[in-house]
Coordinates of C-alpha atoms in Angstrom, one line a residue:
T286 CA 0.2 0.3 -0.2
I287 CA 2.8 2.7 1.1
L288 CA 4.5 1.6 -2.3
S289 CA 1.2 1.9 -4.2
G290 CA 1.1 5.2 -2.7
K291 CA 4.4 6.5 -3.4
R292 CA 3.8 5.5 -7.3
K293 CA 0.8 7.2 -7.0
K294 CA 2.6 10.4 -5.8
L295 CA 5.2 10.2 -8.6
S296 CA 2.7 9.7 -11.2
N297 CA 1.1 13.0 -10.2
N298 CA 4.3 14.6 -10.1
Y299 CA 5.3 13.3 -13.9
S300 CA 1.5 15.0 -14.9
I301 CA 2.8 18.4 -15.1
F302 CA 4.8 17.7 -18.3
S303 CA 1.6 16.5 -19.9
P304 CA 1.7 17.2 -23.5
S305 CA -0.9 19.9 -23.7
L306 CA 0.7 22.0 -20.9
I307 CA 4.2 21.9 -23.0
V308 CA 1.9 22.9 -25.9
S309 CA 1.1 25.8 -24.1
V310 CA 4.3 26.7 -22.6
L311 CA 5.6 26.8 -25.7
L312 CA 2.9 29.2 -27.3
L313 CA 3.6 31.4 -24.4
S314 CA 7.2 31.7 -25.0
S315 CA 6.7 32.3 -28.3
S316 CA 4.1 35.2 -27.7
I317 CA 6.7 36.8 -25.4
S318 CA 9.3 36.3 -28.2
I319 CA 7.2 38.4 -30.5
I320 CA 6.5 41.0 -28.1
C321 CA 9.9 41.5 -27.4
Y322 CA 10.8 41.9 -30.9
V323 CA 8.1 44.4 -31.5
T324 CA 9.0 46.3 -28.6
L325 CA 12.6 46.2 -29.9
I326 CA 11.5 47.6 -33.6
A327 CA 9.1 50.1 -32.0
M328 CA 12.2 51.3 -29.6
H329 CA 14.5 51.3 -32.9
L330 CA 11.7 53.4 -35.1
S331 CA 11.5 56.1 -31.9
Q332 CA 14.8 56.8 -31.7
Q333 CA 15.6 57.3 -35.4
K334 CA 16.4 61.0 -35.5
Q335 CA 13.7 63.7 -36.4
P336 CA 15.2 65.7 -39.3
Y337 CA 16.1 68.9 -37.7
D338 CA 15.8 71.4 -41.1
G339 CA 14.7 70.8 -44.5
I340 CA 15.7 71.9 -47.9
F341 CA 12.9 73.1 -50.1
V342 CA 13.2 74.4 -53.7
I343 CA 11.1 76.3 -55.9
S344 CA 10.8 75.7 -59.4
L345 CA 8.9 76.1 -62.6
Q346 CA 10.8 73.5 -64.6
G347 CA 7.8 71.2 -65.9
T348 CA 5.3 73.5 -65.0
P349 CA 2.7 73.8 -67.5
N350 CA 2.9 77.1 -69.5
A351 CA 6.0 78.0 -68.0
D352 CA 8.5 80.4 -70.0
P353 CA 10.7 78.2 -71.6
H354 CA 13.6 79.8 -70.1
N355 CA 12.6 77.5 -66.8
E356 CA 13.3 74.3 -68.8
G357 CA 16.3 72.3 -66.8
R358 CA 16.8 74.9 -64.3
L359 CA 16.1 72.4 -61.4
D360 CA 18.4 70.3 -62.8
D361 CA 21.1 72.8 -62.9
F362 CA 20.3 74.0 -59.2
K363 CA 21.1 70.1 -58.3
K364 CA 24.1 70.0 -60.8
A365 CA 25.6 73.1 -58.9
W366 CA 24.9 71.7 -55.8
R367 CA 26.7 68.5 -56.2
K368 CA 29.6 70.5 -57.6
S369 CA 29.9 72.8 -54.6
C370 CA 29.2 69.5 -52.0
G371 CA 30.1 66.5 -54.1
S372 CA 27.2 65.1 -52.9
D373 CA 23.4 65.3 -54.4
P374 CA 21.1 67.5 -52.5
E375 CA 18.4 66.5 -50.2
I376 CA 15.8 68.6 -51.0
N377 CA 12.1 68.7 -51.4
V378 CA 10.6 70.6 -55.0
C379 CA 7.7 72.8 -54.8
P380 CA 6.3 73.3 -57.9
G381 CA 6.2 76.7 -59.0
V382 CA 2.6 78.7 -59.6
M383 CA 2.2 80.6 -62.5
D384 CA 0.3 84.2 -62.0
D385 CA 0.6 86.7 -64.2
R386 CA 0.6 89.5 -61.3
R387 CA 4.3 90.2 -60.3
G388 CA 5.0 88.8 -57.4
Y389 CA 1.9 86.6 -57.0
G390 CA 3.0 83.6 -58.3
L391 CA 5.9 83.3 -56.3
T392 CA 3.9 84.0 -53.2
R393 CA 1.7 81.2 -53.7
S394 CA 4.4 79.0 -54.6
W395 CA 6.0 80.0 -51.1
L396 CA 2.3 79.3 -49.7
N397 CA 2.0 75.7 -50.8
C398 CA 5.9 75.2 -50.0
L399 CA 5.5 76.3 -46.4
Q400 CA 2.6 74.5 -45.8
M401 CA 4.2 71.3 -46.9
A402 CA 6.8 72.4 -44.7
R403 CA 4.7 72.4 -41.4
N404 CA 3.7 68.9 -41.8
M405 CA 7.1 68.0 -41.5
N406 CA 7.7 69.1 -38.0
L407 CA 10.8 70.6 -38.7
E408 CA 12.8 73.3 -36.7
V409 CA 13.9 75.4 -39.7
I410 CA 12.5 75.5 -43.1
M411 CA 15.2 76.6 -45.7
I412 CA 13.4 77.7 -49.0
F413 CA 15.6 78.3 -52.1
E414 CA 14.7 79.6 -55.6
D415 CA 16.2 77.4 -58.3
D416 CA 18.7 79.9 -59.3
A417 CA 20.1 80.3 -56.0
R418 CA 23.7 79.0 -55.4
L419 CA 26.0 78.3 -52.6
F420 CA 29.0 80.4 -52.4
D421 CA 32.6 79.0 -52.4
N422 CA 33.4 79.4 -48.7
V423 CA 33.2 77.3 -45.6
S424 CA 31.1 78.6 -43.8
S425 CA 28.5 78.4 -47.0
L426 CA 29.5 74.7 -47.7
N427 CA 28.5 73.8 -44.1
F428 CA 24.8 73.8 -45.6
C429 CA 25.8 70.5 -47.8
D430 CA 25.7 68.5 -44.2
A431 CA 22.4 68.2 -42.2
E432 CA 24.7 67.9 -39.4
K433 CA 27.2 70.9 -39.8
R434 CA 24.0 73.2 -40.9
K435 CA 22.7 72.8 -37.2
G436 CA 26.1 72.9 -35.5
K437 CA 27.4 75.4 -37.6
D438 CA 24.5 77.6 -39.2
F439 CA 21.8 77.5 -36.9
S440 CA 22.8 77.1 -33.8
D441 CA 23.2 80.7 -33.0
L442 CA 20.1 81.7 -34.7
P443 CA 18.9 84.6 -32.2
E444 CA 15.5 83.5 -30.4
D445 CA 13.8 86.6 -31.7
T446 CA 14.6 85.2 -35.5
F447 CA 11.2 86.3 -38.0
I448 CA 13.1 85.2 -40.9
A449 CA 16.9 84.8 -41.6
F450 CA 18.0 85.5 -45.4
L451 CA 20.7 83.5 -46.6
G452 CA 21.1 85.5 -49.5
G453 CA 19.9 89.0 -50.8
H454 CA 21.2 92.2 -51.8
T455 CA 21.0 96.4 -50.8
W456 CA 21.0 95.7 -47.2
T457 CA 20.2 98.2 -44.2
Y458 CA 21.8 96.8 -41.1
A459 CA 21.0 97.6 -37.7
D460 CA 24.5 98.3 -36.8
Q461 CA 26.5 99.7 -39.6
G462 CA 29.7 100.7 -37.5
V463 CA 32.5 98.8 -35.4
K464 CA 30.3 96.4 -33.5
K465 CA 29.5 94.5 -36.7
K466 CA 33.0 94.2 -38.0
E467 CA 33.8 92.9 -34.7
R468 CA 31.2 90.1 -35.0
L469 CA 32.8 88.9 -38.0
G470 CA 35.6 87.0 -36.9
S471 CA 33.9 83.9 -36.0
Q472 CA 34.4 80.6 -38.0
H473 CA 30.4 79.8 -37.3
S474 CA 27.9 81.8 -39.2
Q475 CA 26.7 84.6 -37.5
Y476 CA 23.1 86.5 -37.9
L477 CA 23.3 90.4 -38.4
E478 CA 20.1 92.3 -37.9
T479 CA 18.7 94.2 -40.9
F480 CA 16.3 96.5 -41.2
F481 CA 15.7 96.0 -45.1
S482 CA 17.0 94.4 -48.1
F483 CA 15.6 92.6 -51.4
G484 CA 16.5 89.2 -52.5
T485 CA 13.8 86.1 -51.6
Y486 CA 16.0 83.4 -53.2
G487 CA 17.1 82.1 -50.4
F488 CA 16.1 82.4 -46.7
A489 CA 15.5 80.2 -43.5
V490 CA 12.3 80.6 -41.3
P491 CA 12.4 78.9 -37.9
R492 CA 9.5 76.8 -36.8
R493 CA 8.3 79.5 -34.2
S494 CA 8.1 82.1 -36.9
L495 CA 6.1 79.7 -39.2
D496 CA 2.5 80.1 -38.7
T497 CA 2.8 84.1 -38.4
L498 CA 4.7 84.1 -41.8
L499 CA 2.1 81.6 -43.4
N500 CA -0.9 84.5 -42.0
T501 CA 1.1 87.2 -43.5
I502 CA 1.2 85.4 -47.2
K503 CA -2.2 84.6 -47.0
D504 CA -3.1 88.2 -46.0
D505 CA -0.7 89.4 -48.9
L506 CA -2.7 86.8 -51.1
A507 CA -6.3 88.2 -49.9
H508 CA -5.6 91.9 -49.9
G509 CA -2.2 92.7 -51.3
F510 CA 0.7 94.6 -49.3
I511 CA 0.6 97.8 -47.7
N512 CA 3.6 99.8 -48.6
E513 CA 6.1 102.4 -47.0
D514 CA 3.3 105.1 -47.6
G515 CA 0.6 102.9 -45.4
V516 CA -1.0 102.8 -48.6
R517 CA -2.7 99.2 -50.0
Q518 CA -1.2 98.0 -53.0
T519 CA -2.9 95.1 -55.1
E520 CA -1.7 95.4 -58.5
F521 CA 1.4 93.5 -57.8
L522 CA 3.1 92.3 -54.5
S523 CA 6.3 93.1 -52.5
P524 CA 7.3 90.6 -50.0
E525 CA 9.9 91.8 -48.6
K526 CA 8.1 94.8 -47.4
S527 CA 5.4 92.9 -45.8
W528 CA 8.1 90.7 -44.0
Y529 CA 9.7 93.3 -42.4
R530 CA 6.7 94.7 -41.3
T531 CA 5.2 91.8 -39.7
A532 CA 8.4 91.0 -37.9
R533 CA 7.9 94.8 -36.0
E534 CA 4.2 94.1 -35.4
V535 CA 4.8 90.7 -33.8
G536 CA 8.0 92.3 -31.8
K537 CA 10.4 89.9 -33.8
N538 CA 13.9 91.0 -36.0
M539 CA 14.8 89.7 -39.3
Y540 CA 18.4 88.9 -39.6
A541 CA 20.8 88.0 -42.7
I542 CA 23.7 85.2 -42.2
H543 CA 27.1 86.4 -42.2
P544 CA 29.0 85.7 -44.3
L545 CA 26.1 85.1 -47.0
A546 CA 25.2 81.6 -48.0
V547 CA 23.9 81.9 -51.3
W548 CA 23.8 84.0 -54.2
H549 CA 21.8 84.5 -57.4
E550 CA 23.0 83.4 -60.8
G551 CA 22.1 85.5 -63.6
G552 CA 19.5 84.5 -66.2
F553 CA 15.8 85.0 -66.9
S554 CA 13.8 86.5 -63.9
N555 CA 10.2 85.2 -63.8
T556 CA 9.3 88.1 -62.0
W557 CA 10.4 90.6 -63.8
K558 CA 9.9 88.6 -67.3
I559 CA 13.7 90.0 -68.2
D560 CA 17.2 88.6 -68.2
R561 CA 19.0 89.9 -65.3
E562 CA 22.9 89.9 -64.3
S563 CA 23.6 87.6 -60.9

């Protein structure tokens, strides 16, 4: 009887290894493995870096009814970038918009481009026209590399920046004297406050100013711009005037990167309908 009882207990102990239980354990182990694998994939994806900035290029190449001078201009932008940087540009192309009214086509193009950029949640948006070209200097060539742009070009972008021009002309700087000269010794790009300028073929917009700029552009398209005499003009647009005005109204400043990063290649101007020099 005692021996029979021991055998019964022994038999009961071995019952924990029944086939159904073994299958259940294997299924549980597989489930845990799958969960761990999915978790690792999710962690990897979450650790992938969100791009800090983005380059957007406006071009009428391929736009129906565009002036024939625009044929190949986006290709030329890429070729020039490749020559300067030694690599293809990582750009987002913004198809240009045709409009016979001076300034309206480009302004409508900016609206589409900036709305695209807004959905990408970038810290800095760079807008170039397809005839913008990088200067051949160390500071400008930082724009070839995303990490260098972030560390050497945009790390010192002032907090009160509305727009930072990367190129332009006819500058009226806030400080025309000694302090300006003292600021030009750094190897990193610096930003000089500017009261007015012309040229919109290269500029950068921090995310904190994006919605305000979009509203300014929409207002110009709907109602025209206000000129220096306080008169609203609708026959044409002068975006620089609107942007400088908005910056003052919202308590921000306009800046120009120094040294300038891009210049404007000579050729046909879609704004003025004539050939213009660089």
